[in-house]
mmCIF file of C-alpha atoms in Angstrom:
data_model
loop_
_atom_site.group_PDB
_atom_site.id
_atom_site.type_symbol
_atom_site.label_atom_id
_atom_site.label_comp_id
_atom_site.label_asym_id
_atom_site.label_seq_id
_atom_site.Cartn_x
_atom_site.Cartn_y
_atom_site.Cartn_z
ATOM 1 C CA MET A 10 -12.878 13.297 -21.851
ATOM 2 C CA ARG A 11 -11.946 10.194 -19.893
ATOM 3 C CA ARG A 12 -8.523 9.659 -21.480
ATOM 4 C CA PRO A 13 -6.550 11.459 -18.716
ATOM 5 C CA PHE A 14 -8.415 9.508 -16.036
ATOM 6 C CA ILE A 15 -7.643 6.220 -17.794
ATOM 7 C CA ILE A 16 -3.982 7.208 -18.199
ATOM 8 C CA LEU A 17 -3.789 7.905 -14.474
ATOM 9 C CA LEU A 18 -5.195 4.460 -13.717
ATOM 10 C CA ALA A 19 -2.730 2.832 -16.128
ATOM 11 C CA ALA A 20 0.246 4.677 -14.622
ATOM 12 C CA ASN A 21 -0.762 3.619 -11.138
ATOM 13 C CA ALA A 22 -1.260 0.032 -12.308
ATOM 14 C CA LEU A 23 2.314 -0.089 -13.608
ATOM 15 C CA SER A 24 3.706 1.432 -10.445
ATOM 16 C CA VAL A 25 1.776 -0.967 -8.190
ATOM 17 C CA THR A 26 2.803 -3.980 -10.294
ATOM 18 C CA GLY A 27 6.445 -3.004 -9.899
ATOM 19 C CA THR A 28 5.961 -2.516 -6.178
ATOM 20 C CA MET A 29 4.490 -6.007 -5.789
ATOM 21 C CA LEU A 30 7.399 -7.481 -7.713
ATOM 22 C CA CYS A 31 9.789 -5.736 -5.341
ATOM 23 C CA VAL A 32 7.819 -6.706 -2.228
ATOM 24 C CA LEU A 33 8.160 -10.395 -3.118
ATOM 25 C CA ALA A 34 11.628 -10.304 -4.696
ATOM 26 C CA VAL A 35 13.437 -8.654 -1.781
ATOM 27 C CA PRO A 36 12.504 -11.074 1.047
ATOM 28 C CA TRP A 37 13.179 -14.062 -1.204
ATOM 29 C CA PHE A 38 16.517 -12.567 -2.252
ATOM 30 C CA VAL A 39 17.513 -12.057 1.397
ATOM 31 C CA LEU A 40 16.419 -15.577 2.360
ATOM 32 C CA GLU A 41 18.418 -16.991 -0.553
ATOM 33 C CA THR A 42 21.569 -15.088 0.335
ATOM 34 C CA THR A 43 21.422 -15.182 4.164
ATOM 35 C CA GLY A 44 18.892 -17.841 5.191
ATOM 36 C CA SER A 45 17.959 -15.644 8.168
ATOM 37 C CA ALA A 46 14.405 -14.713 9.204
ATOM 38 C CA ALA A 47 15.795 -11.872 11.333
ATOM 39 C CA LEU A 48 17.723 -10.327 8.404
ATOM 40 C CA THR A 49 14.616 -10.715 6.235
ATOM 41 C CA GLY A 50 12.712 -8.742 8.860
ATOM 42 C CA LEU A 51 15.462 -6.090 8.848
ATOM 43 C CA ALA A 52 15.104 -5.778 5.073
ATOM 44 C CA ALA A 53 11.352 -5.297 5.539
ATOM 45 C CA PHE A 54 12.176 -2.550 8.051
ATOM 46 C CA SER A 55 14.295 -0.805 5.413
ATOM 47 C CA THR A 56 11.413 -0.836 2.940
ATOM 48 C CA THR A 57 8.767 0.482 5.336
ATOM 49 C CA LEU A 58 10.505 3.125 7.459
ATOM 50 C CA PRO A 59 11.137 5.399 4.434
ATOM 51 C CA VAL A 60 7.448 5.150 3.513
ATOM 52 C CA VAL A 61 6.599 6.706 6.859
ATOM 53 C CA VAL A 62 9.226 9.428 6.468
ATOM 54 C CA ALA A 63 8.272 10.268 2.888
ATOM 55 C CA ALA A 64 4.543 10.265 3.592
ATOM 56 C CA ALA A 65 4.990 12.493 6.635
ATOM 57 C CA PHE A 66 7.147 15.126 4.950
ATOM 58 C CA GLY A 67 6.425 14.563 1.267
ATOM 59 C CA GLY A 68 2.745 15.527 1.169
ATOM 60 C CA THR A 69 3.426 19.226 1.683
ATOM 61 C CA LEU A 70 6.211 19.054 -0.917
ATOM 62 C CA VAL A 71 3.819 17.433 -3.398
ATOM 63 C CA ASP A 72 1.301 20.231 -2.779
ATOM 64 C CA ARG A 73 3.989 22.826 -3.481
ATOM 65 C CA LEU A 74 5.593 21.183 -6.541
ATOM 66 C CA GLY A 75 2.308 20.115 -8.083
ATOM 67 C CA PHE A 76 0.896 16.616 -8.452
ATOM 68 C CA HIS A 77 2.031 16.072 -12.047
ATOM 69 C CA ARG A 78 5.694 16.977 -11.532
ATOM 70 C CA SER A 79 5.925 15.151 -8.203
ATOM 71 C CA SER A 80 4.594 11.906 -9.672
ATOM 72 C CA MET A 81 7.017 11.946 -12.610
ATOM 73 C CA LEU A 82 10.097 12.738 -10.510
ATOM 74 C CA SER A 83 9.155 10.100 -7.963
ATOM 75 C CA ASP A 84 8.798 7.330 -10.542
ATOM 76 C CA LEU A 85 11.937 8.266 -12.451
ATOM 77 C CA ILE A 86 14.175 8.256 -9.384
ATOM 78 C CA SER A 87 12.596 5.091 -7.983
ATOM 79 C CA GLY A 88 13.074 3.230 -11.257
ATOM 80 C CA LEU A 89 16.745 4.138 -11.507
ATOM 81 C CA VAL A 90 17.422 3.140 -7.895
ATOM 82 C CA VAL A 91 15.764 -0.250 -8.371
ATOM 83 C CA LEU A 92 17.753 -0.920 -11.553
ATOM 84 C CA ALA A 93 20.960 -0.250 -9.618
ATOM 85 C CA VAL A 94 20.328 -3.253 -7.324
ATOM 86 C CA PRO A 95 20.662 -6.083 -9.905
ATOM 87 C CA LEU A 96 23.462 -4.216 -11.706
ATOM 88 C CA LEU A 97 25.528 -4.040 -8.519
ATOM 89 C CA ALA A 98 24.644 -7.618 -7.598
ATOM 90 C CA GLN A 99 25.883 -8.912 -10.952
ATOM 91 C CA GLY A 100 29.193 -7.167 -10.386
ATOM 92 C CA SER A 101 29.550 -8.530 -6.823
ATOM 93 C CA GLY A 102 29.403 -4.978 -5.524
ATOM 94 C CA LEU A 103 26.194 -5.344 -3.519
ATOM 95 C CA SER A 104 26.769 -5.828 0.193
ATOM 96 C CA TYR A 105 23.889 -6.360 2.587
ATOM 97 C CA PRO A 106 24.217 -2.852 4.116
ATOM 98 C CA LEU A 107 24.257 -1.302 0.639
ATOM 99 C CA LEU A 108 21.147 -3.290 -0.275
ATOM 100 C CA LEU A 109 19.394 -1.890 2.808
ATOM 101 C CA GLY A 110 20.431 1.634 1.811
ATOM 102 C CA LEU A 111 19.116 1.231 -1.737
ATOM 103 C CA LEU A 112 15.852 -0.225 -0.467
ATOM 104 C CA PHE A 113 15.477 2.744 1.869
ATOM 105 C CA LEU A 114 16.069 5.202 -0.989
ATOM 106 C CA ARG A 115 13.736 3.358 -3.366
ATOM 107 C CA TRP A 116 10.774 3.540 -0.987
ATOM 108 C CA LEU A 117 11.643 7.053 0.139
ATOM 109 C CA THR A 118 11.334 8.347 -3.427
ATOM 110 C CA ALA A 119 8.391 6.145 -4.481
ATOM 111 C CA THR A 120 5.938 7.224 -1.785
ATOM 112 C CA PRO A 121 5.412 10.877 -2.875
ATOM 113 C CA GLY A 122 4.469 9.640 -6.338
ATOM 114 C CA GLU A 123 1.729 7.487 -4.870
ATOM 115 C CA THR A 124 0.419 10.466 -2.893
ATOM 116 C CA ALA A 125 0.500 12.700 -5.988
ATOM 117 C CA ARG A 126 -1.409 10.242 -8.174
ATOM 118 C CA LYS A 127 -4.066 9.758 -5.516
ATOM 119 C CA ALA A 128 -4.414 13.525 -5.105
ATOM 120 C CA MET A 129 -4.997 13.951 -8.877
ATOM 121 C CA LEU A 130 -8.012 11.666 -8.826
ATOM 122 C CA PRO A 131 -10.969 14.007 -8.103
ATOM 123 C CA GLU A 132 -10.133 16.566 -10.815
ATOM 124 C CA LEU A 133 -9.364 13.960 -13.478
ATOM 125 C CA ALA A 134 -12.521 12.049 -12.566
ATOM 126 C CA ALA A 135 -14.545 15.270 -12.865
ATOM 127 C CA LEU A 136 -12.916 15.962 -16.232
ATOM 128 C CA GLY A 137 -14.063 12.541 -17.419
ATOM 129 C CA GLN A 138 -17.493 12.964 -15.796
ATOM 130 C CA VAL A 139 -16.917 9.954 -13.529
ATOM 131 C CA ARG A 140 -18.729 9.983 -10.166
ATOM 132 C CA ILE A 141 -16.292 10.155 -7.258
ATOM 133 C CA GLU A 142 -17.671 6.926 -5.731
ATOM 134 C CA ARG A 143 -16.980 5.056 -8.955
ATOM 135 C CA ALA A 144 -13.636 6.821 -9.428
ATOM 136 C CA THR A 145 -12.354 5.797 -6.002
ATOM 137 C CA ALA A 146 -13.566 2.249 -6.554
ATOM 138 C CA ALA A 147 -11.914 2.174 -9.997
ATOM 139 C CA TYR A 148 -8.650 3.530 -8.566
ATOM 140 C CA ASP A 149 -8.643 0.951 -5.794
ATOM 141 C CA GLY A 150 -9.749 -1.760 -8.208
ATOM 142 C CA VAL A 151 -6.806 -1.051 -10.498
ATOM 143 C CA TYR A 152 -4.525 -1.122 -7.454
ATOM 144 C CA ARG A 153 -5.964 -4.490 -6.408
ATOM 145 C CA GLY A 154 -5.784 -5.848 -9.951
ATOM 146 C CA ALA A 155 -2.147 -4.857 -10.332
ATOM 147 C CA ALA A 156 -1.337 -6.471 -6.993
ATOM 148 C CA MET A 157 -3.264 -9.570 -8.076
ATOM 149 C CA VAL A 158 -1.170 -9.869 -11.237
ATOM 150 C CA GLY A 159 2.102 -8.752 -9.704
ATOM 151 C CA ALA A 160 2.228 -11.186 -6.778
ATOM 152 C CA PRO A 161 1.766 -14.498 -8.679
ATOM 153 C CA LEU A 162 3.911 -13.130 -11.522
ATOM 154 C CA ALA A 163 6.669 -12.465 -9.020
ATOM 155 C CA GLY A 164 6.508 -16.028 -7.719
ATOM 156 C CA VAL A 165 6.772 -17.446 -11.248
ATOM 157 C CA LEU A 166 9.548 -15.069 -12.301
ATOM 158 C CA ILE A 167 11.569 -15.859 -9.170
ATOM 159 C CA LEU A 168 11.420 -19.540 -10.126
ATOM 160 C CA TRP A 169 12.124 -19.012 -13.828
ATOM 161 C CA LEU A 170 14.443 -16.020 -13.974
ATOM 162 C CA GLY A 171 15.649 -15.303 -10.453
ATOM 163 C CA THR A 172 15.319 -12.232 -8.260
ATOM 164 C CA HIS A 173 17.794 -10.113 -10.279
ATOM 165 C CA ALA A 174 15.640 -10.199 -13.419
ATOM 166 C CA LEU A 175 12.564 -9.523 -11.317
ATOM 167 C CA LEU A 176 14.087 -6.313 -9.968
ATOM 168 C CA VAL A 177 14.930 -5.186 -13.515
ATOM 169 C CA VAL A 178 11.254 -5.556 -14.443
ATOM 170 C CA ASP A 179 10.362 -3.576 -11.310
ATOM 171 C CA GLY A 180 12.602 -0.681 -12.358
ATOM 172 C CA VAL A 181 11.193 -0.632 -15.887
ATOM 173 C CA THR A 182 7.595 -0.439 -14.628
ATOM 174 C CA PHE A 183 8.419 2.767 -12.740
ATOM 175 C CA LEU A 184 9.987 4.342 -15.828
ATOM 176 C CA LEU A 185 6.908 3.457 -17.886
ATOM 177 C CA SER A 186 4.647 4.918 -15.191
ATOM 178 C CA ALA A 187 6.594 8.199 -15.342
ATOM 179 C CA ALA A 188 6.168 8.261 -19.126
ATOM 180 C CA LEU A 189 2.394 7.821 -18.835
ATOM 181 C CA VAL A 190 2.051 10.585 -16.242
ATOM 182 C CA GLY A 191 4.002 12.789 -18.647
ATOM 183 C CA MET A 192 1.125 12.354 -21.105
ATOM 184 C CA LEU A 193 -1.399 13.885 -18.706
ATOM 185 C CA PRO A 194 -2.480 17.440 -19.542
ATOM 186 C CA ARG A 195 -0.528 19.914 -17.458
ATOM 187 C CA ALA A 196 -3.581 22.158 -17.466
ATOM 188 C CA VAL A 197 -5.175 19.606 -15.145
ATOM 189 C CA PRO A 198 -2.459 18.997 -12.535
ATOM 190 C CA GLY A 199 -4.886 17.687 -9.961
ATOM 191 C CA GLY A 200 -4.702 20.741 -7.722
ATOM 192 C CA PRO A 201 -3.356 24.278 -7.435
ATOM 193 C CA ALA A 202 0.158 24.848 -8.705
ATOM 194 C CA ARG A 203 1.339 26.210 -5.349
ATOM 195 C CA PRO A 204 -1.282 25.554 -2.697
ATOM 196 C CA GLY A 205 -1.079 27.841 0.267
ATOM 197 C CA GLY A 206 0.636 30.654 -1.624
ATOM 198 C CA GLY A 207 3.682 31.741 0.345
ATOM 199 C CA GLU A 208 2.978 29.415 3.257
ATOM 200 C CA GLY A 209 6.181 27.933 4.640
ATOM 201 C CA TYR A 210 6.885 24.219 4.419
ATOM 202 C CA LEU A 211 6.712 23.484 8.153
ATOM 203 C CA ARG A 212 3.618 25.635 8.598
ATOM 204 C CA GLY A 213 1.938 23.787 5.742
ATOM 205 C CA LEU A 214 2.838 20.463 7.334
ATOM 206 C CA ARG A 215 1.385 21.592 10.671
ATOM 207 C CA THR A 216 -1.803 22.716 8.920
ATOM 208 C CA GLY A 217 -2.334 19.253 7.452
ATOM 209 C CA LEU A 218 -1.663 17.517 10.767
ATOM 210 C CA ALA A 219 -3.992 19.899 12.636
ATOM 211 C CA PHE A 220 -6.808 19.199 10.162
ATOM 212 C CA LEU A 221 -6.384 15.450 10.670
ATOM 213 C CA TRP A 222 -6.291 15.835 14.461
ATOM 214 C CA ARG A 223 -9.634 17.698 14.470
ATOM 215 C CA ASP A 224 -11.378 15.026 12.373
ATOM 216 C CA ARG A 225 -11.948 12.294 14.970
ATOM 217 C CA LEU A 226 -13.443 9.797 12.529
ATOM 218 C CA GLN A 227 -10.507 9.919 10.138
ATOM 219 C CA LEU A 228 -8.132 9.948 13.096
ATOM 220 C CA SER A 229 -9.693 6.753 14.452
ATOM 221 C CA ALA A 230 -9.614 5.122 11.020
ATOM 222 C CA THR A 231 -5.957 6.048 10.698
ATOM 223 C CA GLY A 232 -5.257 4.532 14.132
ATOM 224 C CA MET A 233 -6.727 1.221 12.996
ATOM 225 C CA LEU A 234 -4.613 1.322 9.855
ATOM 226 C CA VAL A 235 -1.474 1.886 11.946
ATOM 227 C CA VAL A 236 -1.823 -1.530 13.533
ATOM 228 C CA VAL A 237 -3.194 -3.369 10.505
ATOM 229 C CA ASN A 238 -0.443 -2.115 8.196
ATOM 230 C CA MET A 239 2.127 -3.239 10.750
ATOM 231 C CA LEU A 240 0.575 -6.696 10.801
ATOM 232 C CA ASP A 241 0.220 -6.836 7.008
ATOM 233 C CA THR A 242 3.893 -5.970 6.562
ATOM 234 C CA GLY A 243 4.992 -8.737 8.894
ATOM 235 C CA VAL A 244 2.693 -11.246 7.212
ATOM 236 C CA THR A 245 3.430 -10.344 3.595
ATOM 237 C CA GLN A 246 7.156 -9.641 3.770
ATOM 238 C CA VAL A 247 8.215 -12.223 6.357
ATOM 239 C CA LEU A 248 5.649 -14.816 7.459
ATOM 240 C CA LEU A 249 4.367 -15.710 3.981
ATOM 241 C CA ALA A 250 7.922 -16.042 2.682
ATOM 242 C CA LEU A 251 8.788 -18.350 5.578
ATOM 243 C CA TYR A 252 5.562 -20.320 5.064
ATOM 244 C CA ALA A 253 6.379 -20.782 1.379
ATOM 245 C CA ARG A 254 9.922 -21.906 2.176
ATOM 246 C CA ASP A 255 9.357 -24.077 5.254
ATOM 247 C CA VAL A 256 5.813 -25.444 4.800
ATOM 248 C CA ALA A 257 4.977 -25.333 1.086
ATOM 249 C CA GLY A 258 8.576 -25.587 -0.141
ATOM 250 C CA ASP A 259 7.831 -23.538 -3.263
ATOM 251 C CA PRO A 260 8.176 -19.775 -3.931
ATOM 252 C CA ARG A 261 5.057 -19.929 -6.065
ATOM 253 C CA ALA A 262 3.061 -20.514 -2.882
ATOM 254 C CA PHE A 263 4.263 -17.112 -1.673
ATOM 255 C CA GLY A 264 3.023 -15.380 -4.806
ATOM 256 C CA LEU A 265 -0.211 -17.371 -4.955
ATOM 257 C CA LEU A 266 -1.255 -16.517 -1.397
ATOM 258 C CA ALA A 267 -0.451 -12.827 -1.821
ATOM 259 C CA GLY A 268 -2.080 -12.786 -5.258
ATOM 260 C CA SER A 269 -5.216 -14.522 -3.971
ATOM 261 C CA VAL A 270 -5.777 -11.750 -1.443
ATOM 262 C CA ALA A 271 -5.359 -9.184 -4.225
ATOM 263 C CA ALA A 272 -7.692 -11.123 -6.568
ATOM 264 C CA GLY A 273 -10.368 -11.335 -3.908
ATOM 265 C CA ALA A 274 -9.946 -7.647 -3.113
ATOM 266 C CA LEU A 275 -10.373 -6.747 -6.782
ATOM 267 C CA ALA A 276 -13.638 -8.687 -6.906
ATOM 268 C CA GLY A 277 -14.724 -7.089 -3.636
ATOM 269 C CA THR A 278 -13.969 -3.608 -4.948
ATOM 270 C CA VAL A 279 -16.009 -4.250 -8.096
ATOM 271 C CA ALA A 280 -18.872 -5.591 -5.996
ATOM 272 C CA TYR A 281 -18.765 -2.564 -3.714
ATOM 273 C CA ALA A 282 -18.733 -0.193 -6.688
ATOM 274 C CA ALA A 283 -21.905 -1.862 -7.942
ATOM 275 C CA ALA A 284 -23.810 -2.137 -4.663
ATOM 276 C CA GLY A 285 -21.937 -0.095 -2.058
ATOM 277 C CA ASP A 286 -24.340 2.856 -2.051
ATOM 278 C CA ARG A 287 -27.076 0.483 -0.827
ATOM 279 C CA LEU A 288 -25.042 -0.882 2.101
ATOM 280 C CA PRO A 289 -24.696 0.635 5.593
ATOM 281 C CA ARG A 290 -21.206 2.148 5.566
ATOM 282 C CA ARG A 291 -20.323 1.664 9.225
ATOM 283 C CA LEU A 292 -21.378 -1.993 9.415
ATOM 284 C CA THR A 293 -19.873 -2.759 6.019
ATOM 285 C CA TYR A 294 -16.553 -1.225 7.006
ATOM 286 C CA GLY A 295 -16.461 -3.034 10.365
ATOM 287 C CA VAL A 296 -17.300 -6.476 8.969
ATOM 288 C CA ALA A 297 -14.906 -6.004 6.047
ATOM 289 C CA PHE A 298 -12.078 -5.047 8.389
ATOM 290 C CA LEU A 299 -12.715 -8.061 10.613
ATOM 291 C CA LEU A 300 -12.843 -10.592 7.781
ATOM 292 C CA ALA A 301 -9.904 -9.089 5.884
ATOM 293 C CA GLY A 302 -7.291 -9.973 8.503
ATOM 294 C CA VAL A 303 -8.124 -12.752 10.944
ATOM 295 C CA PRO A 304 -9.170 -15.736 8.758
ATOM 296 C CA ARG A 305 -6.309 -15.699 6.238
ATOM 297 C CA VAL A 306 -3.642 -15.725 8.967
ATOM 298 C CA LEU A 307 -5.447 -18.144 11.260
ATOM 299 C CA VAL A 308 -5.733 -20.867 8.611
ATOM 300 C CA LEU A 309 -1.967 -20.765 8.016
ATOM 301 C CA ALA A 310 -1.373 -21.199 11.756
ATOM 302 C CA LEU A 311 -3.783 -24.160 11.819
ATOM 303 C CA ASP A 312 -1.861 -25.802 8.942
ATOM 304 C CA VAL A 313 -4.910 -26.405 6.766
ATOM 305 C CA PRO A 314 -4.428 -27.853 3.261
ATOM 306 C CA PHE A 315 -2.913 -25.316 0.903
ATOM 307 C CA PRO A 316 -5.968 -25.069 -1.439
ATOM 308 C CA VAL A 317 -8.107 -24.193 1.601
ATOM 309 C CA ALA A 318 -5.613 -21.490 2.610
ATOM 310 C CA VAL A 319 -5.819 -20.034 -0.893
ATOM 311 C CA GLY A 320 -9.630 -20.052 -0.770
ATOM 312 C CA VAL A 321 -9.670 -18.276 2.585
ATOM 313 C CA ALA A 322 -7.165 -15.731 1.254
ATOM 314 C CA LEU A 323 -9.547 -15.044 -1.639
ATOM 315 C CA ALA A 324 -12.485 -14.571 0.742
ATOM 316 C CA SER A 325 -10.503 -12.275 3.044
ATOM 317 C CA GLY A 326 -9.402 -10.241 0.065
ATOM 318 C CA PHE A 327 -13.018 -9.944 -1.102
ATOM 319 C CA ALA A 328 -13.962 -8.483 2.277
ATOM 320 C CA ALA A 329 -11.037 -6.041 2.107
ATOM 321 C CA GLY A 330 -12.284 -4.714 -1.227
ATOM 322 C CA ALA A 331 -14.796 -2.392 0.462
ATOM 323 C CA ILE A 332 -12.315 -0.757 2.857
ATOM 324 C CA ASN A 333 -10.342 1.605 0.625
ATOM 325 C CA PRO A 334 -13.305 2.912 -1.437
ATOM 326 C CA ILE A 335 -15.120 3.859 1.784
ATOM 327 C CA LEU A 336 -12.047 5.614 3.138
ATOM 328 C CA GLY A 337 -11.410 7.289 -0.216
ATOM 329 C CA VAL A 338 -14.862 8.837 -0.428
ATOM 330 C CA LEU A 339 -14.511 9.940 3.183
ATOM 331 C CA GLN A 340 -11.234 11.720 2.407
ATOM 332 C CA TYR A 341 -12.426 13.482 -0.748
ATOM 333 C CA ASP A 342 -15.659 14.584 0.965
ATOM 334 C CA ARG A 343 -13.964 16.014 4.053
ATOM 335 C CA ILE A 344 -10.537 17.328 2.953
ATOM 336 C CA PRO A 345 -10.341 20.685 1.066
ATOM 337 C CA PRO A 346 -8.418 20.429 -2.249
ATOM 338 C CA VAL A 347 -5.781 22.923 -1.105
ATOM 339 C CA LEU A 348 -4.890 20.590 1.798
ATOM 340 C CA ARG A 349 -5.433 17.318 0.003
ATOM 341 C CA ALA A 350 -1.884 16.034 -0.576
ATOM 342 C CA ARG A 351 -0.577 17.075 2.828
ATOM 343 C CA VAL A 352 -3.542 15.607 4.752
ATOM 344 C CA ILE A 353 -3.485 12.390 2.722
ATOM 345 C CA GLY A 354 0.273 12.328 3.239
ATOM 346 C CA ALA A 355 -0.154 12.810 6.974
ATOM 347 C CA MET A 356 -2.731 10.017 7.093
ATOM 348 C CA THR A 357 -0.473 7.757 5.066
ATOM 349 C CA ALA A 358 2.509 8.506 7.286
ATOM 350 C CA ALA A 359 0.495 7.835 10.422
ATOM 351 C CA ALA A 360 -1.038 4.680 8.965
ATOM 352 C CA TYR A 361 2.412 3.433 7.932
ATOM 353 C CA ALA A 362 4.143 4.515 11.153
ATOM 354 C CA ALA A 363 4.336 1.014 12.642
ATOM 355 C CA MET A 364 5.011 -0.835 9.366
ATOM 356 C CA PRO A 365 8.785 -0.970 9.951
ATOM 357 C CA VAL A 366 8.098 -2.722 13.250
ATOM 358 C CA GLY A 367 5.943 -5.354 11.527
ATOM 359 C CA GLY A 368 8.793 -6.990 9.652
ATOM 360 C CA LEU A 369 11.119 -6.872 12.639
ATOM 361 C CA LEU A 370 8.409 -8.231 14.941
ATOM 362 C CA ALA A 371 7.504 -11.082 12.599
ATOM 363 C CA GLY A 372 11.141 -12.079 12.110
ATOM 364 C CA ALA A 373 12.033 -11.877 15.804
ATOM 365 C CA LEU A 374 8.878 -13.662 16.973
ATOM 366 C CA THR A 375 9.453 -16.480 14.490
ATOM 367 C CA GLU A 376 13.055 -16.880 15.631
ATOM 368 C CA LEU A 377 11.943 -17.052 19.285
ATOM 369 C CA ALA A 378 8.692 -19.039 19.156
ATOM 370 C CA GLY A 379 8.360 -20.532 15.690
ATOM 371 C CA LEU A 380 6.230 -19.759 12.648
ATOM 372 C CA ARG A 381 2.957 -21.178 14.004
ATOM 373 C CA ALA A 382 3.108 -19.136 17.205
ATOM 374 C CA ALA A 383 3.886 -15.972 15.248
ATOM 375 C CA LEU A 384 0.885 -16.540 12.969
ATOM 376 C CA LEU A 385 -1.440 -17.126 15.946
ATOM 377 C CA ALA A 386 -0.205 -13.969 17.676
ATOM 378 C CA PHE A 387 -0.789 -11.902 14.550
ATOM 379 C CA ALA A 388 -4.329 -13.332 14.160
ATOM 380 C CA CYS A 389 -5.214 -12.296 17.737
ATOM 381 C CA VAL A 390 -4.075 -8.713 17.191
ATOM 382 C CA TYR A 391 -6.008 -8.567 13.895
ATOM 383 C CA LEU A 392 -9.127 -9.469 15.880
ATOM 384 C CA LEU A 393 -8.628 -6.801 18.545
ATOM 385 C CA ILE A 394 -7.972 -3.953 16.100
ATOM 386 C CA SER A 395 -11.179 -4.736 14.165
ATOM 387 C CA LEU A 396 -13.443 -3.687 17.062
ATOM 388 C CA PRO A 397 -13.570 0.186 16.906
ATOM 389 C CA PRO A 398 -16.198 0.487 14.111
ATOM 390 C CA PHE A 399 -18.578 -1.570 16.260
ATOM 391 C CA VAL A 400 -18.016 0.287 19.554
ATOM 392 C CA GLY A 401 -16.422 3.690 18.780
ATOM 393 C CA ARG A 402 -18.590 6.813 19.110
ATOM 394 C CA ALA A 403 -16.820 8.685 16.293
ATOM 395 C CA TRP A 404 -17.757 5.916 13.874
ATOM 396 C CA ARG A 405 -21.422 6.912 14.025
ATOM 397 C CA GLU A 406 -20.526 9.681 11.550
ATOM 398 C CA LEU A 407 -19.636 7.066 8.953
ATOM 399 C CA GLY A 408 -23.279 6.112 8.660
#
């Protein structure tokens, strides 16, 4: 009975596609209306800070409400908030502060849905008799595929239809995702209806954080993701937009670079699903992490021809394809089901904690030193944060 598992993948694909549309539409919209790299970075801050807040405090709420209900409510509210942005803009009622507020609310409500869908995965995979290694790879592969489609599509739609129409499509994808989750059998919610029984909210949150603190391997992995997600936010939401505007002179370059990373990552995820069980996990993770960040940023700083930059982005994405499946199996193997949403939420919150700084840092650094210097600085930090799997003692457990 694989239908529920496939529905879950389809719902997540729609949600991720809408997210990619929003990720590209917002910075381009701000650049069009303000022309300011600093304000573009501030908009990125408003889309990442609520992710941290929602992941930190939403995981326990998802555990208590149930995965099914949490996912539907999250997508419904997110879709309506996104649709409000172009409607207000058409009526000249959208100020920059109001835009920041709506962006904050959109990401605040979207994040618990992502946690809930991820938490459903083991039970729905078991229902469909899908091995957890293949299920995590399939889940990540769908995520990568949706990002691969969404990013170039966003670049084309910006050129053809404008950012307002793009945000309408974003809102509709969330509503469709909610409808698909509504088709999942409520008898298989993905976890207990009220994990922890009468456990209080704050106590449940502390339990999840304490579990993460005791697991040194997952704690170290989360620490790496803190820095990398910060860098990725600055690159994707600010530096790539500026590169497309100032160097390539075409918004399609923005979508093509982001989409190339996603396309490569999809291929890498498929390759890992086929051969990953024969590869050394620790070495694979370390090499993948190193190649996923440094090359694709460095080539932009060195001003190589655009086709070369796209090819390097594809290769970096291919390397990144192994990262999430390895982490996913690690989480499902080590986290008890009753704690799953809150621990995953805590890890997500921690991993996203510095993301708001990434956009601000990229915008400010570009204003002060220029785009090339900002890209070089980001490439150096990518290199440094890739070292722990090669030298950290806790990482021996990954083997």
